[in-house]
Structures are given as C-alpha cells and as structure tokens.
Coordinates of C-alpha atoms in Angstrom, one line a residue:
S259 CA 0.0 0.0 0.0
V260 CA 1.2 3.5 -0.9
Y261 CA 0.1 4.9 2.5
K262 CA 1.3 2.0 4.7
Q263 CA 2.8 3.2 8.0
T264 CA 1.6 6.8 7.4
I265 CA -0.3 8.8 10.0
L266 CA -2.9 10.3 7.7
G267 CA -3.1 7.4 5.3
P268 CA -5.7 7.8 2.4
L269 CA -6.4 11.4 3.6
W270 CA -3.3 12.3 1.5
H271 CA -5.6 11.8 -1.5
I272 CA -7.4 14.9 -0.3
L273 CA -4.7 16.9 1.4
R274 CA -2.1 16.7 -1.4
P275 CA -4.1 18.3 -4.2
L276 CA -5.5 21.0 -1.8
I277 CA -2.0 21.9 -0.4
T278 CA -0.4 21.9 -3.9
T279 CA -3.2 24.0 -5.3
L280 CA -2.9 26.5 -2.4
I281 CA 0.8 26.8 -3.2
F282 CA 0.1 27.3 -6.9
T283 CA -2.5 29.9 -6.1
V284 CA -0.1 31.9 -3.9
V285 CA 2.9 31.6 -6.2
F286 CA 1.5 31.8 -9.7
S287 CA -1.6 33.9 -9.2
R288 CA -0.8 36.2 -6.2
M289 CA 2.9 36.6 -6.8
A290 CA 3.4 36.0 -10.5
G291 CA 0.0 37.4 -11.5
L292 CA -0.6 34.7 -14.2
S293 CA -4.0 34.9 -15.9
T294 CA -6.7 32.3 -15.0
D295 CA -9.1 33.5 -17.8
G296 CA -11.4 35.0 -15.2
A297 CA -11.9 31.8 -13.2
P298 CA -11.3 31.7 -9.5
P299 CA -7.6 31.0 -9.2
F300 CA -7.9 28.3 -6.6
L301 CA -10.4 26.4 -8.8
F302 CA -8.3 27.0 -11.9
Y303 CA -5.2 25.5 -10.4
L304 CA -7.2 22.7 -8.7
V305 CA -8.5 21.4 -12.0
G306 CA -5.1 21.6 -13.6
N307 CA -3.4 19.9 -10.6
I308 CA -5.9 17.0 -10.4
V309 CA -5.6 16.3 -14.1
W310 CA -1.9 16.6 -14.2
T311 CA -1.4 14.5 -11.1
Y312 CA -3.3 11.6 -12.7
F313 CA -1.3 11.8 -15.9
A314 CA 2.1 12.1 -14.2
T315 CA 1.4 9.3 -11.7
C316 CA 0.3 6.9 -14.4
L317 CA 3.3 7.8 -16.6
D318 CA 5.8 7.4 -13.8
N319 CA 4.3 4.1 -12.5
T320 CA 4.0 2.4 -15.9
S321 CA 7.5 3.5 -17.0
K322 CA 8.9 1.4 -14.1
T323 CA 6.9 -1.8 -14.8
F324 CA 9.8 -4.0 -15.8
I325 CA 12.3 -2.7 -13.2
A326 CA 9.8 -2.6 -10.2
N327 CA 8.4 -6.1 -11.0
A328 CA 11.4 -7.9 -12.3
S329 CA 11.4 -10.6 -9.6
L330 CA 7.7 -11.3 -10.1
L331 CA 7.9 -11.3 -13.9
G332 CA 10.8 -13.8 -13.7
K333 CA 8.8 -16.4 -11.8
V334 CA 5.2 -16.2 -13.1
Y335 CA 4.1 -15.9 -16.7
F336 CA 1.1 -13.7 -17.6
H337 CA 0.6 -11.0 -20.2
R338 CA 3.0 -8.2 -19.2
L339 CA 0.7 -5.5 -20.2
V340 CA -1.6 -6.5 -17.3
I341 CA 0.6 -4.6 -14.9
P342 CA 0.7 -1.2 -16.6
V343 CA -3.1 -1.4 -17.4
S344 CA -3.8 -2.2 -13.7
L345 CA -1.8 0.8 -12.6
V346 CA -3.6 3.2 -14.9
L347 CA -7.0 1.8 -13.8
S348 CA -6.1 1.8 -10.1
N349 CA -5.1 5.4 -10.2
L350 CA -8.6 6.2 -11.3
I351 CA -9.7 5.7 -7.7
S352 CA -7.4 8.6 -6.6
F353 CA -8.6 10.7 -9.6
G354 CA -12.2 10.0 -8.7
I355 CA -11.7 11.1 -5.1
Q356 CA -10.0 14.3 -6.1
L357 CA -12.7 15.0 -8.7
C358 CA -15.2 14.8 -5.8
I359 CA -13.1 17.3 -3.9
L360 CA -13.3 19.6 -6.9
L361 CA -17.1 19.4 -7.0
V362 CA -17.3 20.1 -3.2
V363 CA -15.0 23.1 -3.6
M364 CA -17.1 24.4 -6.5
T365 CA -20.2 24.0 -4.4
V366 CA -18.6 26.1 -1.7
Y367 CA -17.8 28.8 -4.2
L368 CA -21.3 28.8 -5.6
L369 CA -22.8 29.0 -2.1
S370 CA -20.5 32.0 -1.4
G371 CA -22.0 33.8 -4.4
T372 CA -19.2 33.2 -6.9
S373 CA -20.5 32.8 -10.5
L374 CA -19.3 29.6 -12.2
H375 CA -20.3 28.4 -15.7
M376 CA -20.1 24.7 -16.3
T377 CA -20.6 23.9 -19.9
S378 CA -21.6 20.9 -22.0
W379 CA -17.9 19.9 -22.3
T380 CA -18.4 18.4 -18.8
L381 CA -20.1 15.5 -20.6
L382 CA -16.9 14.8 -22.4
T383 CA -15.1 14.1 -19.2
P384 CA -14.9 10.4 -19.9
V385 CA -13.5 11.1 -23.3
L386 CA -10.9 13.5 -21.9
L387 CA -9.9 11.0 -19.3
V388 CA -9.5 8.2 -21.9
I389 CA -7.2 10.5 -23.9
L390 CA -5.2 11.4 -20.8
A391 CA -4.9 7.8 -19.7
G392 CA -3.9 6.7 -23.2
Y393 CA -1.0 9.2 -23.4
A394 CA 0.2 8.3 -19.9
F395 CA 0.0 4.5 -20.7
G396 CA 1.5 4.8 -24.2
A397 CA 4.4 7.1 -23.2
G398 CA 4.9 5.0 -20.0
I399 CA 5.3 1.7 -21.7
I400 CA 7.6 3.3 -24.3
V401 CA 9.9 4.5 -21.6
C402 CA 9.5 1.1 -19.8
A403 CA 10.6 -0.8 -22.9
L404 CA 13.6 1.5 -23.6
T405 CA 14.8 1.3 -19.9
T406 CA 15.5 -2.4 -20.4
R407 CA 18.5 -1.3 -22.4
Y408 CA 19.0 2.4 -21.4
R409 CA 18.6 2.5 -17.7
D410 CA 19.4 6.3 -17.6
L411 CA 15.9 7.0 -19.0
S412 CA 14.3 6.0 -15.7
Y413 CA 16.1 8.8 -14.0
L414 CA 15.0 11.3 -16.6
V415 CA 11.3 10.6 -16.3
T416 CA 10.8 12.6 -13.1
F417 CA 12.7 15.6 -14.6
G418 CA 10.9 15.2 -17.9
V419 CA 7.5 15.1 -16.3
Q420 CA 8.2 18.3 -14.3
L421 CA 9.4 20.1 -17.4
A422 CA 6.4 18.9 -19.4
M423 CA 4.1 20.5 -16.9
Y424 CA 5.4 23.9 -17.8
L425 CA 5.1 23.2 -21.5
T426 CA 1.4 22.2 -21.0
P427 CA -1.3 24.7 -19.9
V428 CA -1.5 23.4 -16.3
I429 CA -0.7 26.6 -14.4
Y430 CA -1.7 29.0 -17.2
P431 CA -4.5 29.1 -19.8
L432 CA -3.7 28.7 -23.5
S433 CA -5.1 32.3 -24.0
A434 CA -2.2 33.6 -21.9
V435 CA 0.4 32.3 -24.5
P436 CA 1.5 35.1 -26.9
P437 CA -0.3 34.7 -30.3
R438 CA 3.1 34.3 -32.1
L439 CA 3.9 31.2 -29.9
R440 CA 0.4 29.7 -29.7
W441 CA 1.1 27.4 -32.6
A442 CA 3.9 25.8 -30.5
A443 CA 1.6 25.3 -27.5
N444 CA -0.9 23.7 -29.8
L445 CA 1.7 21.1 -30.9
N446 CA 1.4 19.7 -27.4
P447 CA -1.3 17.0 -27.8
L448 CA -2.2 17.4 -24.1
T449 CA -3.2 21.0 -24.5
P450 CA -6.8 20.3 -25.8
V451 CA -7.3 17.9 -22.9
F452 CA -6.5 20.4 -20.1
E453 CA -8.3 23.2 -21.9
G454 CA -11.3 20.9 -22.3
F455 CA -11.4 20.0 -18.6
R456 CA -11.4 23.6 -17.6
L457 CA -13.9 24.6 -20.3
G458 CA -16.3 21.9 -19.0
F459 CA -16.0 22.6 -15.2
L460 CA -15.2 26.3 -15.2
G461 CA -16.4 27.6 -18.5
V462 CA -13.0 28.9 -19.5
G463 CA -10.7 27.4 -22.1
T464 CA -9.6 27.6 -25.7
V465 CA -10.3 24.3 -27.5
T466 CA -12.4 23.0 -30.4
P467 CA -13.8 19.6 -31.2
G468 CA -11.4 19.3 -34.1
E469 CA -8.4 19.9 -31.8
L470 CA -9.7 17.3 -29.4
A471 CA -10.2 14.8 -32.2
T472 CA -6.6 15.4 -33.4
S473 CA -5.3 14.8 -29.8
F474 CA -7.3 11.5 -29.8
A475 CA -5.8 10.4 -33.0
V476 CA -2.2 11.2 -31.9
M477 CA -3.0 9.3 -28.6
V478 CA -4.0 6.2 -30.6
A479 CA -0.7 6.4 -32.5
V480 CA 1.3 6.7 -29.3
L481 CA -0.6 3.8 -27.8
A482 CA 0.0 1.6 -30.8
G483 CA 3.7 2.4 -31.0
G484 CA 4.1 1.9 -27.3
T485 CA 2.3 -1.5 -27.3
M486 CA 4.5 -2.8 -30.2
L487 CA 7.7 -1.6 -28.5
F488 CA 6.6 -3.0 -25.2
T489 CA 5.7 -6.4 -26.7
R490 CA 9.1 -6.6 -28.4
A491 CA 11.0 -5.7 -25.2
E492 CA 9.2 -8.1 -22.9
Q493 CA 10.6 -11.0 -24.9
T494 CA 14.1 -10.2 -23.8
F495 CA 13.7 -8.0 -20.8
M496 CA 14.9 -10.7 -18.3
D497 CA 18.3 -10.7 -20.0
T498 CA 18.7 -6.9 -19.6
V499 CA 16.9 -5.8 -16.5

C-alpha cells in the first residue's frame, strides 16, 4: 500500500491536491500574476493539478513496470501489459476522489456567491480521461521498454514530467500564451485535454472539437507504437533488467 505506515493514510488523496493547489495559487496567481481566464484562481489550479497528477502518476508508474516487478515477472508468466493497465486503472480511484473534492470546492464557491459556468464539455469528461490515460499509458510503456537497455531513462522521467508540466497549460491558460507562440503550444497534444477539462468545469478554455479529435488520433498512434515496442521488449527484458 502506498500509504502504509503513514499517520494520515488515504487522507493524503485529499490533502495533497489541496495543499499543492494552495501553493500554486499563492505563487502563480498572487505573486506572478498569471491569468486564469477570469476563473477563481484556486479552482483554476485545482482542475489543472488534479488532471496533471493523474497523468504524471500513471506515466511514472507504468514506466517502471519491468524494473519494479522484475522478480515477479521472472517467476510467473502472464501478459506483461496487465501490470501497466492495472496501474492506470487503479489510479482512477485517486482521480475520482480528487474530482469529488473539486465538486465540493465548486459548491462552496457557488454558495458563497461566486459565479461559475459549467458547460456541455463536462459531458466529455470520460473522453478527456481516456485520452489522458492513453497518453500516460502509451508514453509510460515506451519508456519502460527503452529502460531495459538504457537505464538512464528511468532517472530522466521525473525531470521530464516536471518540465512537461510547464510546457502544458496546467498553471496558465492557452489564452495567456502570446499569439506568435500559440502554434507551438498547440503542438502539445495534451493542450486540448487540459483546456477541455477547464472549459467543462469552469467555463474557461480555448479548445475546439477538431483539436480534441486530433489529440485523440495522436494518442492512438502513441498507444499503438508503445504497445508494439513493449511487446518486443518483454521477450528479452529478463536478460537486460
């Protein structure tokens, strides 16, 4: 268990996003003055934080599938993809809990008189989540397959994920990106996903159905490439891990 021998245990599912969001609000909104497209800063960062945490956790966990489970995989045979798939699915529990936290905080804001505008994009939450999980799973198993030969990659994942967060509209909206650089931001296939989540729950975001469809198509390609690379690597991983 992740929270074994901890004082607060599963409460960390609640405390971690709230504490991180509070820090983001102080640093990026109060001190740096970054735009939140008119949405309450705490809610803006809470949405981005919840979504990014799910993606980053799934990517990190799946990328360590071979290394973390080498002893098990060497003794018992089963389809190796079962492990990364189970990791992605199990992390949905934490995501669900944190999504409930978001709804509770939104309710508090509404009761305090804050105007929030949820849109029909909320209905696309399952689609957005599938795309997000697909990217995390696909990228994770690609890194996992490569680390059987290039162990250094496992050390670069954490750094890479942190860097990727700043290249994705997590702590800023796409509208805050200068027009001359927006094409570069749109090259990030995760951009429509984050903008879609905020457009659904907060009514702010710059995304079109076409951009989301393109993101989905790229995700399928990443997933297909990752699966083929992973399947090839699993045949020889015990010789290299």
